[in-house]
């Protein structure tokens, strides 16, 4: 399902990242980084994640000089059970809230819902936000954080960070012009340490549908970015698109998981993952490049593995999803 | 226009772009590093026998305790998981891995309190080993009893 928008703009963004992202190549683009440890002065990983989101939302309100009452709606999601980080962070704000979950594709789902509200004039503005935290995600999905197991090279590393965008109906330099809601794709992969292979077909399907629905070629965009496929998932996507859909994106394609970290120097295996991996990259580096005119048209395609540890133990394969959002510098 | 790729074809397709696990290097690393753990335990065993004038069996218990204490302290200091990344399964297979799984679970769930946190979760990883270890001991104990009479 592809929709186009005429009146949806990005007013501002806020990003706060952790220590590993601070050591990565995008460090200078983040608004703030918390580099002492991953607790941020809190007593648990979960509380640290809540603080991260709370601070990110406060930061975007500060940056745009807005009070709670000036914002119509906030849409947010994260990786915790019951999306606890969003729930507990946003209880501090006096703003209507929609909580969503699409794993690492949460940011684009939020942008699509927000853009629809604004386009339909149901809201004048809307904050979309997401957060993830390396150690709270480890605890949620894998083993205790201090527990070490040998991991394959295809595994990814959850990004620590909070990212928020303020969408508005007032004209600014960058607009959201179209979106494509993706389908759940499950190619029968059961390897939780190879999420790139799990999610690549979902990204491919969404990119193909988006281009087909709008009758565009891949080179319409200066850059197509996926969320967190990692080094190996990237190669799978490029070749899969070529083989199955006869689309060549090799010239203008990159993946946030490999942009946010230096995968050769940092101990992150195949790259970053988590909802904040793509959102941090978009809200810091990509939008800055668009502001300064180096990129004009960007297709943002975060990818999410919609897997539940319980269903994984019950031997189910891993479902994946990707939603596309087209961003353009307004003429 | 669009080619349909079945799930089986896709599994084959991704293999081309997936690095093969370095089984041989991992096995050698594990063999050497794990062997060193065994060697140092053996030295410790002899030393305990010599220092404290203990029978071999009791000295063995002291060696196990020493390994458990070292593994637990290294886990708490955040060093053990880094060592596992480098030395692969060498530290996971011996008793050090067992201690590590219990300490790391205790550290992780202390934020949920003594009863519902540490109490309920401390054997999250080690529970499997304890359960099936106990079952195996019974089975092999019975077999031993039947074959060689105890």
Short mmCIF file of C-alpha atoms in Angstrom, two decimals:
data_model
loop_
_atom_site.label_atom_id
_atom_site.label_comp_id
_atom_site.label_asym_id
_atom_site.label_seq_id
_atom_site.Cartn_x
_atom_site.Cartn_y
_atom_site.Cartn_z
CA UNK A 1 0.00 0.00 0.00
CA UNK A 2 1.63 3.22 -1.17
CA UNK A 3 0.38 6.69 -0.24
CA UNK A 4 1.59 10.13 -1.22
CA UNK A 5 1.58 13.24 0.98
CA UNK A 6 1.52 16.91 0.07
CA UNK A 7 1.64 18.65 3.44
CA UNK A 8 3.91 16.69 5.73
CA UNK A 9 7.25 18.18 6.74
CA UNK A 10 10.00 17.47 9.22
CA UNK A 11 10.45 20.42 11.57
CA UNK A 12 13.29 19.14 13.68
CA UNK A 13 14.95 16.06 15.15
CA UNK A 14 16.62 15.04 18.41
CA UNK A 15 19.15 12.27 18.91
CA UNK A 16 20.88 10.94 22.01
CA UNK A 17 23.29 8.04 21.64
CA UNK A 18 25.40 5.82 23.88
CA UNK A 19 29.09 5.12 24.14
CA UNK A 20 29.45 2.62 21.27
CA UNK A 21 27.75 4.98 18.84
CA UNK A 22 29.96 7.79 20.17
CA UNK A 23 32.96 5.69 19.08
CA UNK A 24 31.43 5.21 15.63
CA UNK A 25 31.68 7.34 12.47
CA UNK A 26 28.44 9.31 13.07
CA UNK A 27 29.43 10.62 16.54
CA UNK A 28 29.66 14.26 15.49
CA UNK A 29 26.11 14.27 14.13
CA UNK A 30 24.33 13.32 17.37
CA UNK A 31 22.84 16.07 19.55
CA UNK A 32 24.09 14.39 22.72
CA UNK A 33 25.94 11.26 23.75
CA UNK A 34 26.01 9.59 27.16
CA UNK A 35 29.46 8.12 27.36
CA UNK A 36 30.15 7.28 31.02
CA UNK A 37 28.39 3.90 31.01
CA UNK A 38 25.10 2.36 29.88
CA UNK A 39 23.24 3.10 33.15
CA UNK A 40 22.96 6.88 32.60
CA UNK A 41 22.67 7.32 36.40
CA UNK A 42 19.74 4.88 36.69
CA UNK A 43 19.58 1.61 38.62
CA UNK A 44 18.69 -0.82 35.81
CA UNK A 45 19.06 -1.18 32.03
CA UNK A 46 15.33 -0.78 31.55
CA UNK A 47 15.24 2.45 33.56
CA UNK A 48 18.24 3.70 31.59
CA UNK A 49 16.32 3.07 28.35
CA UNK A 50 13.29 4.95 29.72
CA UNK A 51 15.53 7.89 30.67
CA UNK A 52 17.03 7.87 27.19
CA UNK A 53 13.63 8.27 25.53
CA UNK A 54 12.43 10.82 28.10
CA UNK A 55 15.53 12.94 27.52
CA UNK A 56 15.18 12.64 23.74
CA UNK A 57 11.58 13.88 23.82
CA UNK A 58 12.47 16.71 26.23
CA UNK A 59 15.31 17.64 23.88
CA UNK A 60 13.08 17.89 20.80
CA UNK A 61 10.61 20.03 22.76
CA UNK A 62 13.51 22.30 23.81
CA UNK A 63 14.96 22.47 20.30
CA UNK A 64 11.60 23.50 18.83
CA UNK A 65 10.61 25.77 21.76
CA UNK A 66 7.41 23.84 22.34
CA UNK A 67 5.45 23.04 25.47
CA UNK A 68 3.62 19.73 25.90
CA UNK A 69 0.34 21.41 25.00
CA UNK A 70 1.76 22.59 21.64
CA UNK A 71 2.13 19.00 20.43
CA UNK A 72 -0.98 17.17 19.17
CA UNK A 73 0.27 13.61 19.28
CA UNK A 74 3.21 11.42 20.10
CA UNK A 75 3.78 8.01 18.49
CA UNK A 76 6.47 5.79 19.92
CA UNK A 77 7.65 2.21 20.20
CA UNK A 78 10.60 0.15 21.42
CA UNK A 79 11.80 -3.42 21.97
CA UNK A 80 10.74 -4.01 25.57
CA UNK A 81 7.81 -6.23 26.55
CA UNK A 82 4.59 -4.17 26.48
CA UNK A 83 6.71 -1.38 24.87
CA UNK A 84 7.50 -0.42 28.47
CA UNK A 85 10.16 2.16 27.62
CA UNK A 86 7.74 4.25 25.56
CA UNK A 87 4.91 3.85 28.09
CA UNK A 88 6.99 4.84 31.10
CA UNK A 89 8.90 7.65 29.38
CA UNK A 90 5.83 9.26 27.86
CA UNK A 91 3.79 9.19 31.11
CA UNK A 92 5.95 12.19 32.03
CA UNK A 93 4.47 14.25 29.19
CA UNK A 94 1.04 15.78 28.82
CA UNK A 95 0.64 14.70 25.20
CA UNK A 96 -1.82 12.19 23.60
CA UNK A 97 0.06 8.94 22.91
CA UNK A 98 -0.12 6.05 20.46
CA UNK A 99 2.15 3.12 21.30
CA UNK A 100 3.27 0.91 18.42
CA UNK A 101 5.51 -2.08 17.79
CA UNK A 102 7.23 -3.17 14.61
CA UNK A 103 10.61 -4.13 16.10
CA UNK A 104 13.38 -2.34 14.22
CA UNK A 105 10.92 -0.95 11.64
CA UNK A 106 9.10 1.00 14.36
CA UNK A 107 10.43 4.40 13.24
CA UNK A 108 8.98 4.15 9.74
CA UNK A 109 5.68 2.79 11.05
CA UNK A 110 5.49 5.80 13.38
CA UNK A 111 6.35 8.20 10.54
CA UNK A 112 3.65 6.70 8.31
CA UNK A 113 0.96 6.95 11.02
CA UNK A 114 2.06 10.49 11.92
CA UNK A 115 2.17 11.60 8.28
CA UNK A 116 -1.34 10.23 7.71
CA UNK A 117 -2.73 12.17 10.68
CA UNK A 118 -1.14 15.38 9.43
CA UNK A 119 -2.09 14.88 5.78
CA UNK A 120 -5.71 14.28 6.83
CA UNK A 121 -5.58 17.43 8.97
CA UNK A 122 -6.35 15.38 12.09
CA UNK A 123 -3.18 16.73 13.67
CA UNK A 124 -1.08 19.84 13.06
CA UNK A 125 2.06 18.27 14.36
CA UNK A 126 3.25 15.04 15.87
CA UNK A 127 6.35 13.67 17.55
CA UNK A 128 7.50 10.25 16.39
CA UNK A 129 10.12 8.58 18.49
CA UNK A 130 11.83 5.31 19.21
CA UNK A 131 14.48 4.01 21.56
CA UNK A 132 16.64 0.94 22.06
CA UNK A 133 19.32 0.01 24.54
CA UNK A 134 22.03 -2.59 23.97
CA UNK A 135 21.92 -4.37 27.31
CA UNK A 136 18.18 -4.19 27.95
CA UNK A 137 17.64 -5.75 24.50
CA UNK A 138 20.17 -8.49 25.32
CA UNK A 139 18.26 -9.23 28.50
CA UNK A 140 14.90 -9.17 26.69
CA UNK A 141 15.80 -11.30 23.69
CA UNK A 142 18.96 -13.22 24.50
CA UNK A 143 20.99 -14.15 27.58
CA UNK A 144 21.96 -12.18 30.68
CA UNK A 145 24.19 -9.32 29.51
CA UNK A 146 27.33 -10.55 31.23
CA UNK A 147 26.88 -14.07 29.82
CA UNK A 148 29.33 -14.69 27.02
CA UNK A 149 28.77 -17.10 24.16
CA UNK A 150 30.69 -17.36 20.91
CA UNK A 151 28.62 -15.55 18.24
CA UNK A 152 28.81 -15.95 14.46
CA UNK A 153 29.96 -13.05 12.27
CA UNK A 154 26.44 -12.55 10.95
CA UNK A 155 25.05 -11.54 14.38
CA UNK A 156 24.31 -7.87 14.99
CA UNK A 157 24.75 -5.48 17.92
CA UNK A 158 21.78 -3.54 19.35
CA UNK A 159 22.27 0.22 19.16
CA UNK A 160 21.84 2.35 22.27
CA UNK A 161 20.04 5.56 21.51
CA UNK A 162 16.87 7.56 21.37
CA UNK A 163 15.66 9.43 18.30
CA UNK A 164 12.69 11.72 17.79
CA UNK A 165 11.31 13.69 14.85
CA UNK A 166 8.75 16.46 14.95
CA UNK A 167 6.45 16.18 11.93
CA UNK A 168 4.42 19.26 11.04
CA UNK A 169 2.05 20.67 8.44
CA UNK A 170 4.11 23.89 8.26
CA UNK A 171 6.43 24.06 5.30
CA UNK A 172 10.08 23.30 6.05
CA UNK A 173 13.02 22.21 3.92
CA UNK A 174 12.43 18.45 4.14
CA UNK A 175 9.11 16.82 3.34
CA UNK A 176 7.72 13.32 3.58
CA UNK A 177 6.31 12.72 0.12
CA UNK A 178 5.27 9.07 0.07
CA UNK A 179 5.22 5.89 2.05
CA UNK A 180 4.75 2.20 1.44
CA UNK A 181 3.42 -0.10 4.13
CA UNK A 182 5.17 -3.45 3.88
CA UNK A 183 3.87 -7.01 4.19
CA UNK A 184 5.12 -9.60 6.63
CA UNK A 185 7.54 -11.80 4.73
CA UNK A 186 8.83 -15.09 6.12
CA UNK A 187 11.24 -17.06 3.97
CA UNK A 188 11.63 -19.83 6.50
CA UNK A 189 14.94 -18.66 7.99
CA UNK A 190 15.26 -19.79 11.61
CA UNK A 191 18.66 -18.34 12.49
CA UNK A 192 18.35 -15.52 15.06
CA UNK A 193 22.03 -14.77 14.53
CA UNK A 194 21.46 -13.96 10.85
CA UNK A 195 18.79 -11.27 10.92
CA UNK A 196 20.08 -9.78 7.67
CA UNK A 197 18.98 -12.93 5.83
CA UNK A 198 15.64 -12.89 7.68
CA UNK A 199 14.81 -9.29 6.80
CA UNK A 200 16.31 -8.80 3.31
CA UNK A 201 13.29 -10.29 1.43
CA UNK A 202 10.92 -7.98 3.36
CA UNK A 203 13.04 -4.95 2.41
CA UNK A 204 13.21 -6.16 -1.21
CA UNK A 205 9.42 -6.62 -1.42
CA UNK A 206 8.72 -3.16 0.01
CA UNK A 207 11.31 -1.40 -2.19
CA UNK A 208 9.93 -3.16 -5.28
CA UNK A 209 6.29 -2.31 -4.45
CA UNK A 210 7.20 1.29 -3.65
CA UNK A 211 9.00 1.83 -6.94
CA UNK A 212 6.32 0.00 -8.93
CA UNK A 213 3.37 1.86 -7.34
CA UNK A 214 4.99 5.25 -7.99
CA UNK A 215 6.43 4.18 -11.36
CA UNK A 216 9.95 5.08 -10.32
CA UNK A 217 13.39 3.64 -10.98
CA UNK A 218 15.88 3.02 -8.18
CA UNK A 219 17.98 5.94 -9.48
CA UNK A 220 15.10 8.34 -8.75
CA UNK A 221 16.59 8.36 -5.25
CA UNK A 222 20.00 9.73 -4.32
CA UNK A 223 20.11 7.15 -1.57
CA UNK A 224 18.10 4.11 -0.55
CA UNK A 225 18.82 3.08 3.04
CA UNK A 226 17.66 0.00 4.87
CA UNK A 227 17.54 -0.29 8.64
CA UNK A 228 19.77 -2.96 10.05
CA UNK A 229 20.61 -5.69 7.55
CA UNK A 230 24.32 -5.58 8.41
CA UNK A 231 27.29 -6.39 6.19
CA UNK A 232 25.95 -9.75 4.97
CA UNK A 233 22.27 -8.78 4.78
CA UNK A 234 23.27 -5.87 2.55
CA UNK A 235 24.87 -8.21 0.02
CA UNK A 236 21.87 -10.53 0.19
CA UNK A 237 19.44 -7.65 -0.47
CA UNK A 238 21.36 -6.23 -3.46
CA UNK A 239 21.65 -9.66 -5.09
CA UNK A 240 18.13 -10.74 -4.19
CA UNK A 241 16.64 -7.58 -5.73
CA UNK A 242 18.71 -8.18 -8.86
CA UNK A 243 17.75 -11.82 -9.18
CA UNK A 244 14.08 -11.75 -8.21
CA UNK A 245 12.90 -8.24 -9.16
CA UNK A 246 15.52 -7.26 -11.80
CA UNK A 247 16.27 -4.09 -9.85
CA UNK A 248 19.79 -2.74 -9.42
CA UNK A 249 20.29 -0.63 -6.31
CA UNK A 250 24.02 -1.30 -5.88
CA UNK A 251 25.03 2.28 -6.79
CA UNK A 252 22.86 4.27 -4.39
CA UNK A 253 22.25 1.89 -1.54
CA UNK A 254 23.51 1.66 2.03
CA UNK A 255 22.45 0.17 5.34
CA UNK A 256 22.21 2.07 8.64
CA UNK A 257 23.61 -0.92 10.54
CA UNK A 258 26.89 -0.54 8.69
CA UNK A 259 26.85 3.29 8.72
CA UNK A 260 26.43 3.84 12.46
CA UNK A 261 29.44 1.70 13.42
CA UNK A 262 32.82 1.05 11.92
CA UNK A 263 32.22 -2.69 11.48
CA UNK A 264 35.91 -3.34 10.78
CA UNK A 265 37.24 -1.67 13.95
CA UNK A 266 34.39 -1.96 16.45
CA UNK A 267 33.37 -5.29 18.01
CA UNK A 268 29.86 -5.19 16.54
CA UNK A 269 30.10 -8.21 14.19
CA UNK A 270 27.88 -7.58 11.13
CA UNK A 271 26.73 -4.12 12.31
CA UNK A 272 24.09 -2.31 14.34
CA UNK A 273 20.46 -3.28 14.88
CA UNK A 274 17.47 -2.17 16.92
CA UNK A 275 14.85 0.49 16.20
CA UNK A 276 17.22 3.31 17.13
CA UNK A 277 19.89 2.10 14.69
CA UNK A 278 18.01 3.35 11.62
CA UNK A 279 16.29 6.22 13.44
CA UNK A 280 19.57 7.63 14.82
CA UNK A 281 21.22 7.42 11.40
CA UNK A 282 18.28 9.14 9.70
CA UNK A 283 17.79 11.86 12.31
CA UNK A 284 21.48 12.72 12.55
CA UNK A 285 23.53 12.10 9.42
CA UNK A 286 20.95 11.64 6.63
CA UNK A 287 18.75 14.62 7.47
CA UNK A 288 21.84 16.83 7.96
CA UNK A 289 23.02 15.84 4.48
CA UNK A 290 19.54 16.71 3.17
CA UNK A 291 19.50 20.04 5.03
CA UNK A 292 22.80 20.94 3.41
CA UNK A 293 21.63 19.84 -0.01
CA UNK A 294 24.06 16.96 -0.56
CA UNK A 295 21.16 14.52 -0.68
CA UNK A 296 17.85 15.49 -2.23
CA UNK A 297 15.76 12.34 -2.39
CA UNK A 298 16.10 9.53 0.10
CA UNK A 299 14.11 6.32 0.48
CA UNK A 300 14.20 5.24 4.11
CA UNK A 301 13.37 1.55 4.59
CA UNK A 302 13.86 0.34 8.20
CA UNK A 303 13.61 -3.41 8.53
CA UNK A 304 12.20 -5.32 11.48
CA UNK A 305 12.33 -8.95 12.53
CA UNK A 306 8.99 -9.54 14.23
CA UNK A 307 10.20 -12.46 16.24
CA UNK A 308 9.20 -13.56 19.70
CA UNK A 309 11.66 -15.62 21.76
CA UNK A 310 8.77 -17.90 22.80
CA UNK A 311 7.77 -18.67 19.21
CA UNK A 312 11.43 -19.15 18.31
CA UNK A 313 11.74 -21.83 21.03
CA UNK A 314 8.59 -23.42 19.60
CA UNK A 315 10.58 -23.84 16.35
CA UNK A 316 8.75 -21.21 14.28
CA UNK A 317 10.68 -19.41 11.54
CA UNK A 318 11.24 -15.65 11.80
CA UNK A 319 8.78 -13.18 10.23
CA UNK A 320 10.09 -9.85 8.96
CA UNK A 321 8.69 -6.51 7.82
CA UNK A 322 9.88 -3.29 6.20
CA UNK A 323 8.07 0.00 5.60
CA UNK A 324 9.37 2.64 3.20
CA UNK A 325 9.24 6.40 3.68
CA UNK A 326 10.25 8.73 0.87
CA UNK A 327 11.92 11.97 2.00
CA UNK A 328 12.58 14.85 -0.35
CA UNK A 329 14.11 18.29 -0.11
CA UNK A 330 11.25 20.67 -0.93
CA UNK A 331 11.85 22.67 -4.12
CA UNK B 1 8.54 -10.51 -14.46
CA UNK B 2 9.15 -11.24 -10.80
CA UNK B 3 10.86 -14.58 -10.22
CA UNK B 4 9.37 -16.64 -7.45
CA UNK B 5 12.03 -17.98 -5.12
CA UNK B 6 10.87 -20.77 -2.85
CA UNK B 7 11.92 -20.92 0.80
CA UNK B 8 14.34 -23.78 0.02
CA UNK B 9 15.88 -21.87 -2.87
CA UNK B 10 16.24 -18.82 -0.63
CA UNK B 11 18.07 -20.82 2.05
CA UNK B 12 20.50 -21.97 -0.64
CA UNK B 13 20.78 -18.44 -2.07
CA UNK B 14 21.77 -16.85 1.26
CA UNK B 15 24.49 -19.44 1.84
CA UNK B 16 26.51 -17.77 -0.94
CA UNK B 17 26.61 -14.51 1.02
CA UNK B 18 27.03 -15.96 4.50
CA UNK B 19 30.54 -16.46 5.90
CA UNK B 20 31.24 -20.04 6.92
CA UNK B 21 31.97 -20.48 10.63
CA UNK B 22 35.70 -20.97 11.18
CA UNK B 23 35.23 -24.40 12.72
CA UNK B 24 38.84 -25.53 12.58
CA UNK B 25 40.31 -22.35 14.11
CA UNK B 26 37.57 -22.33 16.76
CA UNK B 27 38.23 -25.98 17.58
CA UNK B 28 41.99 -25.43 17.89
CA UNK B 29 41.49 -22.29 20.04
CA UNK B 30 39.07 -24.18 22.28
CA UNK B 31 41.40 -27.21 22.48
CA UNK B 32 44.48 -25.17 23.40
CA UNK B 33 42.79 -22.68 25.76
CA UNK B 34 40.59 -25.37 27.33
CA UNK B 35 43.66 -27.57 27.70
CA UNK B 36 45.44 -24.75 29.54
CA UNK B 37 42.52 -24.48 31.96
CA UNK B 38 42.83 -28.25 32.53
CA UNK B 39 46.61 -28.05 32.93
CA UNK B 40 46.47 -25.21 35.46
CA UNK B 41 43.76 -27.12 37.39
CA UNK B 42 46.04 -30.16 37.47
CA UNK B 43 48.93 -28.07 38.80
CA UNK B 44 46.61 -26.54 41.40
CA UNK B 45 45.46 -30.03 42.37
CA UNK B 46 49.03 -31.12 43.06
CA UNK B 47 49.81 -27.88 44.90
CA UNK B 48 46.76 -28.15 47.17
CA UNK B 49 47.69 -31.76 47.96
CA UNK B 50 51.22 -30.64 48.80
CA UNK B 51 50.41 -27.37 50.66
CA UNK B 52 47.48 -28.52 52.76
CA UNK B 53 48.45 -32.19 52.97
CA UNK B 54 45.04 -33.20 51.56
CA UNK B 55 43.91 -36.45 49.95
CA UNK B 56 43.48 -36.13 46.17
CA UNK B 57 39.68 -36.24 46.26
CA UNK B 58 39.40 -33.32 48.69
CA UNK B 59 42.07 -31.38 46.88
CA UNK B 60 39.94 -31.79 43.73
CA UNK B 61 36.96 -30.17 45.46
CA UNK B 62 39.16 -27.21 46.42
CA UNK B 63 40.30 -26.84 42.78
CA UNK B 64 36.68 -26.76 41.59
CA UNK B 65 35.86 -24.14 44.22
CA UNK B 66 38.83 -22.05 43.13
CA UNK B 67 37.75 -22.14 39.48
CA UNK B 68 34.18 -21.20 40.44
CA UNK B 69 35.36 -18.23 42.51
CA UNK B 70 37.69 -16.99 39.76
CA UNK B 71 35.02 -17.35 37.03
CA UNK B 72 32.41 -15.60 39.17
CA UNK B 73 34.69 -12.68 40.02
CA UNK B 74 35.72 -12.28 36.37
CA UNK B 75 32.03 -12.35 35.37
CA UNK B 76 31.20 -9.64 37.89
CA UNK B 77 34.12 -7.53 36.64
CA UNK B 78 32.73 -7.83 33.10
CA UNK B 79 35.85 -9.60 31.81
CA UNK B 80 34.61 -13.17 31.38
CA UNK B 81 32.28 -12.56 28.42
CA UNK B 82 35.10 -10.80 26.57
CA UNK B 83 37.38 -13.82 27.23
CA UNK B 84 34.65 -16.14 25.86
CA UNK B 85 34.48 -14.08 22.66
CA UNK B 86 38.23 -14.58 22.21
CA UNK B 87 38.71 -18.12 23.56
CA UNK B 88 35.41 -19.55 22.23
CA UNK B 89 34.06 -22.53 24.20
CA UNK B 90 37.28 -23.14 26.18
CA UNK B 91 35.88 -21.40 29.26
CA UNK B 92 32.24 -22.46 28.76
CA UNK B 93 32.73 -26.25 28.79
CA UNK B 94 34.64 -26.53 32.14
CA UNK B 95 33.03 -25.75 35.52
CA UNK B 96 33.94 -22.08 34.86
CA UNK B 97 31.12 -21.89 32.28
CA UNK B 98 28.64 -23.25 34.82
CA UNK B 99 29.70 -20.68 37.43
CA UNK B 100 29.60 -17.96 34.77
CA UNK B 101 26.02 -18.80 33.77
CA UNK B 102 24.84 -18.60 37.40
CA UNK B 103 26.72 -15.41 38.28
CA UNK B 104 25.66 -13.60 35.12
CA UNK B 105 21.99 -14.50 35.71
CA UNK B 106 22.22 -13.33 39.34
CA UNK B 107 23.80 -10.03 38.27
CA UNK B 108 21.20 -9.50 35.58
CA UNK B 109 18.10 -10.08 37.69
CA UNK B 110 19.19 -8.40 40.93
CA UNK B 111 17.23 -5.33 39.84
CA UNK B 112 13.99 -7.34 40.20
CA UNK B 113 14.72 -8.13 43.86
CA UNK B 114 16.02 -11.06 45.90
CA UNK B 115 12.98 -13.34 45.53
CA UNK B 116 11.40 -12.63 42.13
CA UNK B 117 14.67 -11.52 40.59
CA UNK B 118 17.71 -13.48 41.73
CA UNK B 119 15.77 -16.36 43.33
CA UNK B 120 13.53 -17.02 40.36
CA UNK B 121 16.15 -16.51 37.66
CA UNK B 122 19.54 -17.58 38.98
CA UNK B 123 19.29 -21.03 37.38
CA UNK B 124 17.81 -19.69 34.15
CA UNK B 125 20.76 -21.02 32.15
CA UNK B 126 22.23 -23.52 34.61
CA UNK B 127 18.89 -25.20 35.38
CA UNK B 128 19.16 -27.35 32.27
CA UNK B 129 22.59 -28.61 33.27
CA UNK B 130 21.47 -29.33 36.84
CA UNK B 131 18.30 -31.17 35.79
CA UNK B 132 19.75 -33.32 33.03
CA UNK B 133 23.04 -33.73 34.90
CA UNK B 134 21.16 -35.24 37.84
CA UNK B 135 19.08 -37.48 35.56
CA UNK B 136 22.22 -38.65 33.74
CA UNK B 137 23.96 -39.42 37.04
CA UNK B 138 21.05 -41.69 38.03
CA UNK B 139 20.98 -43.49 34.69
CA UNK B 140 24.72 -44.06 34.47
CA UNK B 141 24.84 -44.91 38.17
CA UNK B 142 22.28 -47.68 37.65
CA UNK B 143 24.10 -48.96 34.53
CA UNK B 144 27.35 -49.03 36.46
CA UNK B 145 25.68 -50.86 39.33
CA UNK B 146 24.23 -53.48 36.96
CA UNK B 147 27.45 -54.05 35.05
CA UNK B 148 30.21 -53.85 37.62
CA UNK B 149 28.15 -53.97 40.81
CA UNK B 150 28.81 -50.45 42.19
#
